[in-house]
Coordinates of C-alpha atoms in Angstrom, one line a residue:
X19 CA 170.2 -4.9 86.3
X20 CA 171.1 -6.1 82.8
X21 CA 169.5 -9.3 81.7
X22 CA 171.5 -11.3 79.2
X23 CA 169.1 -12.5 76.5
X24 CA 170.1 -14.7 73.6
X25 CA 167.9 -14.5 70.5
X26 CA 168.5 -16.7 67.5
X27 CA 166.8 -16.8 64.1
X28 CA 164.5 -19.7 63.4
X29 CA 165.5 -22.1 60.6
X30 CA 162.8 -24.2 59.1
X31 CA 163.7 -27.7 57.7
X32 CA 162.9 -26.7 54.1
X33 CA 164.9 -23.5 54.4
X34 CA 167.8 -25.4 55.8
X35 CA 167.6 -28.1 53.1
X36 CA 167.6 -25.4 50.4
X37 CA 170.6 -23.7 52.0
X38 CA 172.5 -26.9 52.2
X39 CA 171.9 -27.9 48.6
X40 CA 172.9 -24.5 47.2
X41 CA 175.9 -24.0 49.5
X42 CA 178.1 -26.8 48.2
X43 CA 178.0 -29.6 45.6
X44 CA 179.8 -31.8 48.1
X45 CA 176.8 -31.8 50.3
X46 CA 174.6 -33.0 47.5
X47 CA 177.0 -35.9 47.0
X48 CA 176.8 -36.8 50.7
X49 CA 173.0 -36.8 50.4
X50 CA 173.2 -39.3 47.5
X51 CA 175.5 -41.6 49.5
X52 CA 173.5 -41.3 52.7
X53 CA 171.1 -44.2 52.0
X54 CA 174.0 -46.6 51.5
X55 CA 175.7 -45.5 54.7
X56 CA 172.4 -45.9 56.7
X57 CA 172.1 -49.4 55.4
X58 CA 175.6 -50.5 56.3
X59 CA 176.1 -48.7 59.6
X60 CA 176.0 -50.6 62.9
X61 CA 172.5 -50.7 64.5
X62 CA 172.0 -48.5 67.6
X63 CA 171.6 -50.2 70.9
X64 CA 172.1 -47.2 73.2
X65 CA 169.5 -45.7 75.5
X66 CA 170.8 -42.1 75.1
X67 CA 168.1 -40.0 73.3
X68 CA 169.4 -38.9 69.9
X69 CA 168.9 -35.3 68.9
X70 CA 166.6 -35.0 65.9
X71 CA 168.5 -34.6 62.6
X72 CA 166.2 -33.5 59.7
X73 CA 168.8 -34.7 57.3
X74 CA 170.7 -37.5 59.1
X75 CA 174.3 -36.8 59.8
X76 CA 174.1 -33.4 58.0
X77 CA 171.6 -31.0 59.7
X78 CA 173.2 -30.9 63.1
X79 CA 176.7 -30.9 61.6
X80 CA 175.9 -28.0 59.4
X81 CA 174.4 -26.0 62.3
X82 CA 177.3 -26.8 64.6
X83 CA 179.7 -25.5 62.0
X84 CA 177.8 -22.5 60.9
X85 CA 175.5 -21.3 63.7
X86 CA 176.7 -22.8 67.0
X87 CA 174.4 -20.5 69.1
X88 CA 171.3 -21.9 67.3
X89 CA 172.7 -25.5 67.6
X90 CA 173.0 -25.1 71.4
X91 CA 169.5 -23.6 71.7
X92 CA 168.1 -26.7 69.9
X93 CA 170.1 -29.0 72.1
X94 CA 169.0 -27.2 75.2
X95 CA 165.3 -27.5 74.1
X96 CA 165.8 -31.2 73.4
X97 CA 167.3 -31.8 76.8
X98 CA 164.3 -30.1 78.4
X99 CA 161.8 -31.9 76.3
X100 CA 163.3 -35.4 77.0
X101 CA 163.9 -34.5 80.7
X102 CA 167.3 -36.1 80.1
X103 CA 170.7 -34.9 81.2
X104 CA 172.5 -36.6 78.4
X105 CA 171.7 -36.7 74.7
X106 CA 173.6 -37.7 71.6
X107 CA 174.1 -36.2 68.1
X108 CA 176.2 -36.8 65.0
X109 CA 179.0 -34.5 64.1
X110 CA 179.3 -36.0 60.6
X111 CA 180.2 -39.6 61.2
X112 CA 181.4 -38.8 64.8
X113 CA 179.0 -39.6 67.6
X114 CA 178.9 -37.0 70.4
X115 CA 177.3 -37.3 73.8
X116 CA 176.3 -33.9 75.3
X117 CA 175.8 -33.8 79.0
X118 CA 174.3 -31.3 81.4
X119 CA 173.9 -32.5 85.0
X120 CA 176.8 -32.0 87.5
X121 CA 177.0 -35.8 88.1
X122 CA 177.7 -36.2 84.4
X123 CA 179.9 -33.1 83.8
X124 CA 182.3 -34.1 86.5
X125 CA 183.2 -37.1 84.3
X126 CA 185.0 -34.6 82.0
X127 CA 187.2 -33.3 84.9
X128 CA 188.2 -36.4 86.8
X129 CA 191.0 -38.7 85.7
X130 CA 189.6 -41.9 84.1
X131 CA 191.4 -44.3 81.8
X132 CA 188.4 -44.3 79.4
X133 CA 188.3 -40.5 79.1
X134 CA 191.0 -38.5 77.4
X135 CA 191.4 -34.7 76.9
X136 CA 194.2 -35.3 74.4
X137 CA 191.7 -35.3 71.5
X138 CA 190.7 -31.7 71.9
X139 CA 194.3 -30.6 72.6
X140 CA 195.5 -32.3 69.5
X141 CA 192.8 -30.5 67.5
X142 CA 194.0 -27.2 69.0
X143 CA 197.7 -27.9 68.3
X144 CA 197.0 -28.8 64.7
X145 CA 194.4 -26.3 63.7
X146 CA 194.9 -23.3 66.1
X147 CA 198.6 -23.5 66.9
X148 CA 199.4 -24.5 63.3
X149 CA 201.6 -27.5 64.4
X150 CA 203.4 -29.4 61.6
X151 CA 203.0 -33.2 60.9
X152 CA 206.3 -33.9 62.7
X153 CA 205.1 -32.0 65.8
X154 CA 201.8 -33.7 65.8
X155 CA 203.4 -37.2 65.5
X156 CA 205.3 -36.6 68.7
X157 CA 202.2 -35.8 70.8
X158 CA 200.0 -38.4 69.0
X159 CA 202.5 -41.2 69.7
X160 CA 203.0 -40.3 73.3
X161 CA 200.4 -42.2 75.2
X162 CA 202.0 -41.8 78.6
X163 CA 199.9 -38.9 79.9
X164 CA 200.7 -35.8 81.9
X165 CA 201.2 -37.3 85.3
X166 CA 204.6 -38.0 86.8
X167 CA 204.0 -41.7 86.6
X168 CA 203.3 -42.8 83.1
X169 CA 200.0 -44.5 82.3
X170 CA 199.9 -48.3 82.7
X171 CA 201.5 -50.0 79.6
X172 CA 203.5 -46.9 78.7
X173 CA 206.3 -47.2 81.2
X174 CA 209.0 -47.5 78.5
X175 CA 208.1 -44.2 76.8
X176 CA 211.3 -42.3 76.4
X177 CA 210.2 -38.9 75.2
X178 CA 207.2 -37.7 77.3
X179 CA 206.0 -34.6 75.5
X180 CA 202.7 -34.2 77.3
X181 CA 204.5 -34.3 80.7
X182 CA 207.3 -31.9 79.6
X183 CA 204.8 -29.3 78.3
X184 CA 202.6 -29.7 81.4
X185 CA 205.5 -29.2 83.8
X186 CA 206.8 -26.2 82.0
X187 CA 203.3 -24.5 82.0
X188 CA 202.6 -25.4 85.6
X189 CA 206.0 -24.4 87.0
X190 CA 206.1 -21.0 85.2
X191 CA 202.5 -20.0 84.8
X192 CA 200.2 -21.8 87.2
X193 CA 202.5 -21.9 90.3
X194 CA 201.2 -19.5 93.0
X195 CA 204.4 -17.4 93.4
X196 CA 204.6 -16.9 89.6
X197 CA 200.9 -15.9 89.3
X198 CA 201.2 -13.4 92.2
X199 CA 204.3 -11.8 90.6
X200 CA 202.4 -11.5 87.3
X201 CA 199.4 -9.9 89.0
X202 CA 201.6 -7.3 90.7
X203 CA 203.3 -6.5 87.5
X204 CA 200.1 -6.3 85.5
X205 CA 198.6 -3.6 87.8
X206 CA 201.7 -1.5 87.4
X207 CA 201.5 -1.7 83.6
X208 CA 197.7 -1.0 83.6
X209 CA 197.9 1.9 85.9
X210 CA 200.7 3.4 83.8
X211 CA 198.7 3.0 80.7
X212 CA 195.7 4.7 82.3
X213 CA 197.9 7.6 83.5
X214 CA 199.0 8.0 79.9
X215 CA 195.3 8.1 78.7
X216 CA 194.2 10.3 81.5
X217 CA 197.2 12.4 82.4
X218 CA 195.5 15.0 84.6
X219 CA 193.6 14.4 87.8
X220 CA 190.2 16.0 87.7
X221 CA 189.9 16.4 84.0
X222 CA 186.9 14.9 82.3
X223 CA 187.2 12.8 79.2
X224 CA 184.7 10.7 77.2
X225 CA 186.0 7.2 76.2
X226 CA 184.3 4.0 75.5
X227 CA 184.8 1.1 78.0
X228 CA 185.7 -1.1 75.0
X229 CA 188.6 1.1 74.0
X230 CA 190.1 0.9 77.5
X231 CA 189.9 -2.9 77.7
X232 CA 191.1 -3.7 74.2
X233 CA 193.8 -1.1 74.1
X234 CA 195.1 -0.4 77.7
X235 CA 194.1 -3.6 79.5
X236 CA 195.2 -5.8 76.6
X237 CA 198.5 -4.0 76.2
X238 CA 199.3 -4.3 79.9
X239 CA 198.4 -8.0 79.9
X240 CA 200.5 -8.7 76.8
X241 CA 203.4 -6.8 78.2
X242 CA 203.2 -8.8 81.4
X243 CA 203.2 -12.2 79.9
X244 CA 204.9 -11.6 76.5
X245 CA 207.2 -8.6 77.1
X246 CA 207.3 -5.0 75.9
X247 CA 209.8 -5.5 73.0
X248 CA 207.3 -7.3 70.7
X249 CA 204.8 -4.5 71.4
X250 CA 207.4 -1.9 70.4
X251 CA 208.4 -3.8 67.2
X252 CA 204.8 -4.8 66.3
X253 CA 202.3 -2.5 68.0
X254 CA 199.6 -4.1 65.8
X255 CA 199.9 -7.5 67.6
X256 CA 197.2 -6.5 70.1
X257 CA 194.7 -5.8 67.3
X258 CA 195.8 -8.9 65.5
X259 CA 195.2 -11.0 68.6
X260 CA 191.5 -10.0 68.6
X261 CA 191.3 -10.7 64.9
X262 CA 192.7 -14.2 65.7
X263 CA 190.2 -14.6 68.6
X264 CA 187.3 -14.0 66.2
X265 CA 188.2 -17.0 64.1
X266 CA 189.2 -19.5 66.8
X267 CA 185.9 -21.4 66.8
X268 CA 186.1 -21.8 63.0
X269 CA 189.7 -23.0 63.2
X270 CA 189.5 -25.5 66.0
X271 CA 187.5 -28.2 64.3
X272 CA 189.7 -28.2 61.2
X273 CA 187.5 -27.2 58.3
X274 CA 189.3 -27.7 55.0
X275 CA 191.5 -24.8 54.0
X276 CA 189.4 -24.1 50.9
X277 CA 186.3 -23.6 53.0
X278 CA 187.8 -20.9 55.3
X279 CA 191.0 -19.4 53.9
X280 CA 190.5 -16.1 55.7
X281 CA 190.6 -17.7 59.2
X282 CA 193.9 -19.5 58.4
X283 CA 195.4 -16.3 57.0
X284 CA 194.5 -14.4 60.1
X285 CA 196.1 -17.1 62.3
X286 CA 199.2 -17.4 60.1
X287 CA 199.9 -13.6 60.1
X288 CA 200.0 -13.5 63.9
X289 CA 201.8 -16.8 64.2
X290 CA 204.6 -15.6 61.9
X291 CA 205.2 -12.5 64.1
X292 CA 205.3 -14.6 67.2
X293 CA 207.6 -17.2 65.6
X294 CA 210.0 -14.7 64.3
X295 CA 210.2 -12.7 67.5
X296 CA 210.3 -15.4 70.2
X297 CA 212.2 -18.1 68.3
X298 CA 214.8 -15.5 67.2
X299 CA 215.7 -14.4 70.8
X300 CA 218.8 -15.6 72.6
X301 CA 217.7 -18.1 75.2
X302 CA 220.9 -17.8 77.1
X303 CA 221.1 -14.0 77.3
X304 CA 221.4 -12.8 80.9
X305 CA 222.5 -16.2 82.3
X306 CA 224.4 -15.8 85.5
X307 CA 222.3 -12.8 86.6
X308 CA 220.0 -15.0 88.7
X309 CA 216.5 -16.2 88.1
X310 CA 214.5 -13.6 86.3
X311 CA 210.7 -13.6 86.5
X312 CA 210.4 -11.1 83.7
X313 CA 212.5 -9.3 81.0
X314 CA 211.5 -7.0 78.2
X315 CA 212.3 -9.5 75.4
X316 CA 210.5 -12.6 76.5
X317 CA 208.2 -11.1 79.1
X318 CA 207.4 -13.7 81.8
X319 CA 209.6 -16.6 82.6
X320 CA 206.8 -18.8 81.3
X321 CA 207.3 -17.5 77.7
X322 CA 211.0 -18.0 77.9
X323 CA 210.9 -21.4 79.4
X324 CA 208.2 -22.6 77.0
X325 CA 210.5 -21.6 74.1
X326 CA 213.5 -23.2 75.8
X327 CA 211.6 -26.5 76.4
X328 CA 210.2 -26.5 72.8
X329 CA 213.7 -26.0 71.3
X330 CA 215.9 -28.0 73.6
X331 CA 213.8 -30.7 75.1
X332 CA 210.7 -31.1 72.9
X333 CA 212.7 -30.6 69.6
X334 CA 209.6 -28.9 68.2
X335 CA 209.5 -26.8 65.1
X336 CA 209.7 -23.1 65.4
X337 CA 206.2 -23.0 63.9
X338 CA 204.6 -24.9 66.8
X339 CA 206.6 -23.0 69.3
X340 CA 205.4 -19.7 67.8
X341 CA 201.9 -21.1 67.7
X342 CA 202.1 -22.0 71.3
X343 CA 203.2 -18.5 72.4
X344 CA 200.6 -17.0 70.1
X345 CA 197.8 -19.1 71.7
X346 CA 198.9 -19.1 75.4
X347 CA 200.5 -15.7 75.7
X348 CA 198.8 -13.4 73.2
X349 CA 195.3 -15.0 73.1
X350 CA 195.5 -16.5 76.6
X351 CA 195.9 -13.0 78.2
X352 CA 193.1 -11.4 76.2
X353 CA 190.6 -14.0 74.8
X354 CA 188.4 -14.3 77.9
X355 CA 189.7 -11.5 80.2
X356 CA 188.9 -8.5 78.1
X357 CA 185.2 -9.4 77.4
X358 CA 184.8 -10.3 81.1
X359 CA 186.3 -7.0 82.3
X360 CA 184.2 -5.1 79.8
X361 CA 180.9 -6.8 80.9
X362 CA 181.8 -6.2 84.5
X363 CA 182.2 -2.5 83.9
X364 CA 179.0 -2.3 81.9
X365 CA 177.1 -3.9 84.8
X366 CA 178.6 -1.6 87.4
X367 CA 177.7 1.4 85.3
X368 CA 174.1 0.3 85.0
X369 CA 173.7 -0.2 88.8
X370 CA 175.0 2.7 90.8
X371 CA 174.2 1.0 94.1
X372 CA 176.3 -2.0 93.1
X373 CA 179.1 0.3 92.0
X374 CA 179.0 2.0 95.4
X375 CA 179.1 -1.3 97.2
X376 CA 182.1 -2.6 95.1
X377 CA 183.9 0.7 95.7
X378 CA 183.4 0.4 99.5
X379 CA 184.7 -3.2 99.5
X380 CA 187.8 -2.7 97.3
X381 CA 188.8 0.3 99.3
X382 CA 189.8 -2.1 102.1
X383 CA 192.5 -3.6 99.8
X384 CA 193.9 -0.2 98.6
X385 CA 197.4 0.4 99.9
X386 CA 197.9 4.0 98.8
X387 CA 199.4 3.6 95.3
X388 CA 198.0 0.2 94.2
X389 CA 196.1 -2.8 95.5
X390 CA 197.1 -5.6 97.8
X391 CA 196.3 -8.3 95.2
X392 CA 195.7 -11.1 97.7
X393 CA 193.3 -9.0 99.8
X394 CA 191.5 -8.0 96.6
X395 CA 191.1 -11.6 95.5
X396 CA 189.4 -12.5 98.8
X397 CA 186.7 -9.9 98.7
X398 CA 183.3 -11.7 98.6
X399 CA 181.3 -9.3 96.4
X400 CA 184.0 -8.8 93.9
X401 CA 184.5 -12.5 93.7
X402 CA 180.7 -13.0 93.2
X403 CA 180.7 -10.4 90.4
X404 CA 183.6 -12.1 88.7
X405 CA 182.0 -15.6 89.0
X406 CA 178.7 -14.3 87.7
X407 CA 180.2 -12.5 84.7
X408 CA 182.2 -15.7 83.8
X409 CA 179.0 -17.7 84.1
X410 CA 177.0 -15.6 81.7
X411 CA 179.6 -14.5 79.1
X412 CA 182.0 -17.4 78.5
X413 CA 181.2 -19.9 75.7
X414 CA 183.1 -23.1 75.2
X415 CA 182.5 -26.8 74.8
X416 CA 184.6 -29.0 77.1
X417 CA 185.5 -32.0 74.9
X418 CA 186.8 -35.5 75.7
X419 CA 187.4 -38.6 73.6
X420 CA 186.2 -42.0 75.0
X421 CA 189.1 -44.5 74.7
X422 CA 186.8 -47.3 75.9
X423 CA 183.2 -47.8 76.7
X424 CA 182.0 -45.8 79.7
X425 CA 179.1 -46.4 82.0
X426 CA 177.7 -43.0 82.9
X427 CA 174.5 -42.8 84.9
X428 CA 173.3 -46.2 83.6
X429 CA 174.1 -45.3 80.0
X430 CA 176.8 -47.3 78.2
X431 CA 178.7 -44.8 76.1
X432 CA 180.5 -46.0 73.0
X433 CA 184.2 -46.3 72.6
X434 CA 185.5 -43.7 70.1
X435 CA 182.7 -41.2 70.8
X436 CA 183.1 -37.7 72.0
X437 CA 181.9 -36.6 75.5
X438 CA 181.0 -33.0 75.7
X439 CA 179.6 -30.3 78.0
X440 CA 178.9 -26.8 77.0
X441 CA 178.9 -23.6 79.1
X442 CA 176.1 -22.3 76.8
X443 CA 173.8 -24.9 78.4
X444 CA 175.3 -25.7 81.8
X445 CA 175.9 -22.1 82.8
X446 CA 172.3 -21.3 82.1
X447 CA 170.6 -24.2 83.8
X448 CA 167.5 -22.8 85.5
X449 CA 167.3 -25.5 88.1
X450 CA 170.9 -24.9 89.3
X451 CA 171.3 -21.2 89.0
X452 CA 167.9 -19.7 89.0
X453 CA 166.2 -18.3 92.2
X454 CA 162.7 -16.9 92.7
X455 CA 162.6 -13.5 90.9
X456 CA 166.0 -13.9 89.4
X457 CA 166.2 -16.3 86.5
X458 CA 169.6 -17.9 85.5
X459 CA 169.7 -15.6 82.4
X460 CA 169.9 -12.5 84.6
X461 CA 173.1 -10.9 86.0
X462 CA 172.7 -11.1 89.8
X463 CA 175.9 -10.0 91.6
X464 CA 174.7 -11.4 94.9
X465 CA 173.9 -14.9 93.5
X466 CA 177.1 -16.4 95.0
X467 CA 177.0 -14.6 98.4
X468 CA 176.0 -16.3 101.6
X469 CA 175.7 -14.6 105.0
X470 CA 177.3 -16.4 107.9
X471 CA 176.8 -15.6 111.6
X472 CA 180.0 -14.4 113.3
X473 CA 180.6 -13.4 116.9
X474 CA 183.1 -10.7 117.9
X475 CA 185.1 -10.4 121.1
X476 CA 182.3 -8.6 122.9
X477 CA 179.8 -11.4 122.0
X478 CA 178.0 -9.4 119.4
X479 CA 176.5 -11.5 116.6
X480 CA 176.4 -10.2 113.1
X481 CA 176.0 -11.6 109.5
X482 CA 179.1 -11.6 107.4
X483 CA 178.9 -12.0 103.6
X484 CA 181.0 -14.8 102.2
X485 CA 181.6 -16.0 98.7
X486 CA 180.2 -19.6 98.2
X487 CA 179.6 -21.9 95.2
X488 CA 179.2 -25.1 97.2
X489 CA 177.8 -27.9 95.1
X490 CA 178.1 -26.0 91.8
X491 CA 181.8 -26.5 91.0
X492 CA 181.2 -29.0 88.3
X493 CA 178.6 -26.8 86.6
X494 CA 180.9 -23.8 86.2
X495 CA 183.8 -24.4 83.9
X496 CA 184.7 -21.3 81.9
X497 CA 188.3 -22.5 81.9
X498 CA 187.6 -26.1 81.0
X499 CA 188.3 -28.9 83.5
X500 CA 190.7 -31.6 84.6
X501 CA 194.4 -31.7 83.7
X502 CA 193.8 -29.8 80.5
X503 CA 192.1 -26.9 82.4
X504 CA 193.5 -23.5 81.3
X505 CA 196.8 -23.0 83.2
X506 CA 196.5 -19.3 83.0
X507 CA 193.2 -19.1 84.9
X508 CA 194.8 -17.8 88.1
X509 CA 196.5 -14.9 86.3
X510 CA 193.3 -14.3 84.3
X511 CA 191.2 -14.0 87.5
X512 CA 193.8 -11.5 88.9
X513 CA 193.8 -9.5 85.6
X514 CA 190.0 -9.2 85.5
X515 CA 189.5 -8.3 89.2
X516 CA 192.4 -5.9 89.2
X517 CA 191.0 -4.1 86.1
X518 CA 187.6 -3.7 87.7
X519 CA 189.1 -2.5 91.0
X520 CA 191.6 0.0 89.4
X521 CA 188.9 1.6 87.2
X522 CA 186.2 1.7 89.9
X523 CA 188.6 3.1 92.6
X524 CA 190.5 5.7 90.5
X525 CA 187.8 7.2 88.4
X526 CA 184.4 8.8 88.7
X527 CA 182.3 7.4 85.9
X528 CA 179.1 8.7 84.2
X529 CA 177.2 6.8 81.5
X530 CA 176.8 8.8 78.3
X531 CA 175.2 6.5 75.7
X532 CA 175.1 3.1 74.1
X533 CA 176.6 2.9 70.6
X534 CA 176.9 0.4 67.8
X535 CA 180.4 -0.9 66.9
X536 CA 180.7 1.8 64.3
X537 CA 180.1 4.6 66.8
X538 CA 176.5 5.4 65.8
X539 CA 173.9 5.6 68.6
X540 CA 172.2 2.3 69.6
X541 CA 168.6 2.0 70.7
X542 CA 169.3 -0.8 73.1
X543 CA 171.9 -2.0 75.6
X544 CA 174.4 -4.7 75.0
X545 CA 173.8 -8.4 74.6
X546 CA 176.3 -11.3 74.1
X547 CA 177.8 -11.1 70.6
X548 CA 176.8 -14.5 69.2
X549 CA 179.5 -14.4 66.6
X550 CA 181.9 -15.5 69.5
X551 CA 179.8 -18.5 70.6
X552 CA 182.3 -21.3 71.2
X553 CA 185.3 -19.0 71.2
X554 CA 185.6 -18.7 75.0
X555 CA 184.7 -15.1 75.8
X556 CA 181.7 -13.4 74.2
X557 CA 182.1 -9.6 74.1
X558 CA 179.2 -7.2 74.2
X559 CA 177.5 -6.5 70.8
X560 CA 177.1 -2.8 71.7
X561 CA 179.6 -0.2 73.1
X562 CA 179.1 2.0 76.2
X563 CA 180.5 5.5 76.0
X564 CA 181.5 6.8 79.5
X565 CA 182.5 10.2 80.9
X566 CA 185.6 9.5 83.0
X567 CA 187.2 11.8 85.7
X568 CA 190.4 10.6 87.2
X569 CA 190.3 11.2 91.0
X570 CA 193.7 9.7 92.0

């Protein structure tokens, strides 16, 4: 079994101070103004333990912006030291409450008038999607929410942008019949790509797992959701999507452009391609031919209907529409799915017994040419592998803005503060996930399997494995939570599980070696690539070369 271990460099207070002072003259100015701010600021009356800040308002902010992995390690240690399930820290002048226990994390998912997910979405629209000021004003001024009934006091809202976007996404991406169609189409595209890479049954070929997921899997997923035409015109968009993924965590919090021009150039290059392609298509082409779930130009009906809504109903700029397609179609199909599928295959290759068990299970869903997707999704061991991989290798902070004071576990949280939970902490909670002999940091595929007694027609009693996460739903949130939860999560699950099943069932696989990213031999197996902390999916920091033999 592979044990995921996170190691981070230590950073002494004096080293940090030296780094801060030499990195920017603006930080020196902030230090000079700090005593005045501390004198004038409101006095603290809260009972939430504040996370130590060597240089008040600066140390934790600097770590959050530059070394998020180390920041979460410090926060995790402070949570353990204080035996608290909620702590606070300053992100510059912004107070943040970081929570851990399920009874606290569920506050981020449930609907509550004092808790809003709009804050994080607005940050994403502006800094990741590249929305213009006119686009931002529409969403900022719409206080009516995403539900069919507007929030109290907003009944007279005429243009309900949040609801319009929510309905478009739900009806064409999250709806069950749409997701099932996309899953079936994805496996056709992926099998076709694999047949192109491995054209002859029985022939052996050495290929890295990474190459298969970032080239073949990513191509198939992009074609499924975004169409084949953009891939024909711009074959580089798949690579550009991964470049964009690498800078997401630097973009989302809106660092000034002069501090990170490279990240914004990376975003803008992909955004321009998406804007030119999708906003330049004829929305009314093919009308009268019936309801199409997919076409080569737009891809899924979701992409087409999102562009239609943005242009005709939302009156959004082409830039925001292009940014939305870039983020939800291009990044959404690859940002967490490809690292999850790669990690799954690495684990299977390191445990031949597990690989054999998975192969035996998925064979029950094979229908001769491809898989019965619904049967596949119900398999307990495959579900447990998927759940465990997402627990260990997804990294994201679920973020909410407090619109009013909130009583949480006896703590009165301040209006205007941010409420946050991090997968980097909650997904590794030893009390919740650890079992004797198998710490929470370890990949354990049976962690989410329970055996239930069943009786057959002859009265024979047997133990049947079932997938179960009872009582843990609020501590597993790789897709976020609440109304702003990732709408593509159903397709993402199908994409990941189908990728594992297709590779495991159609190929004999033999481990060759671990390599570094440049192809040179590595002296150790893979760990989470900490560069991607906070960017949803953390890929392996090493590659696995495999000897493949197609058997079907």
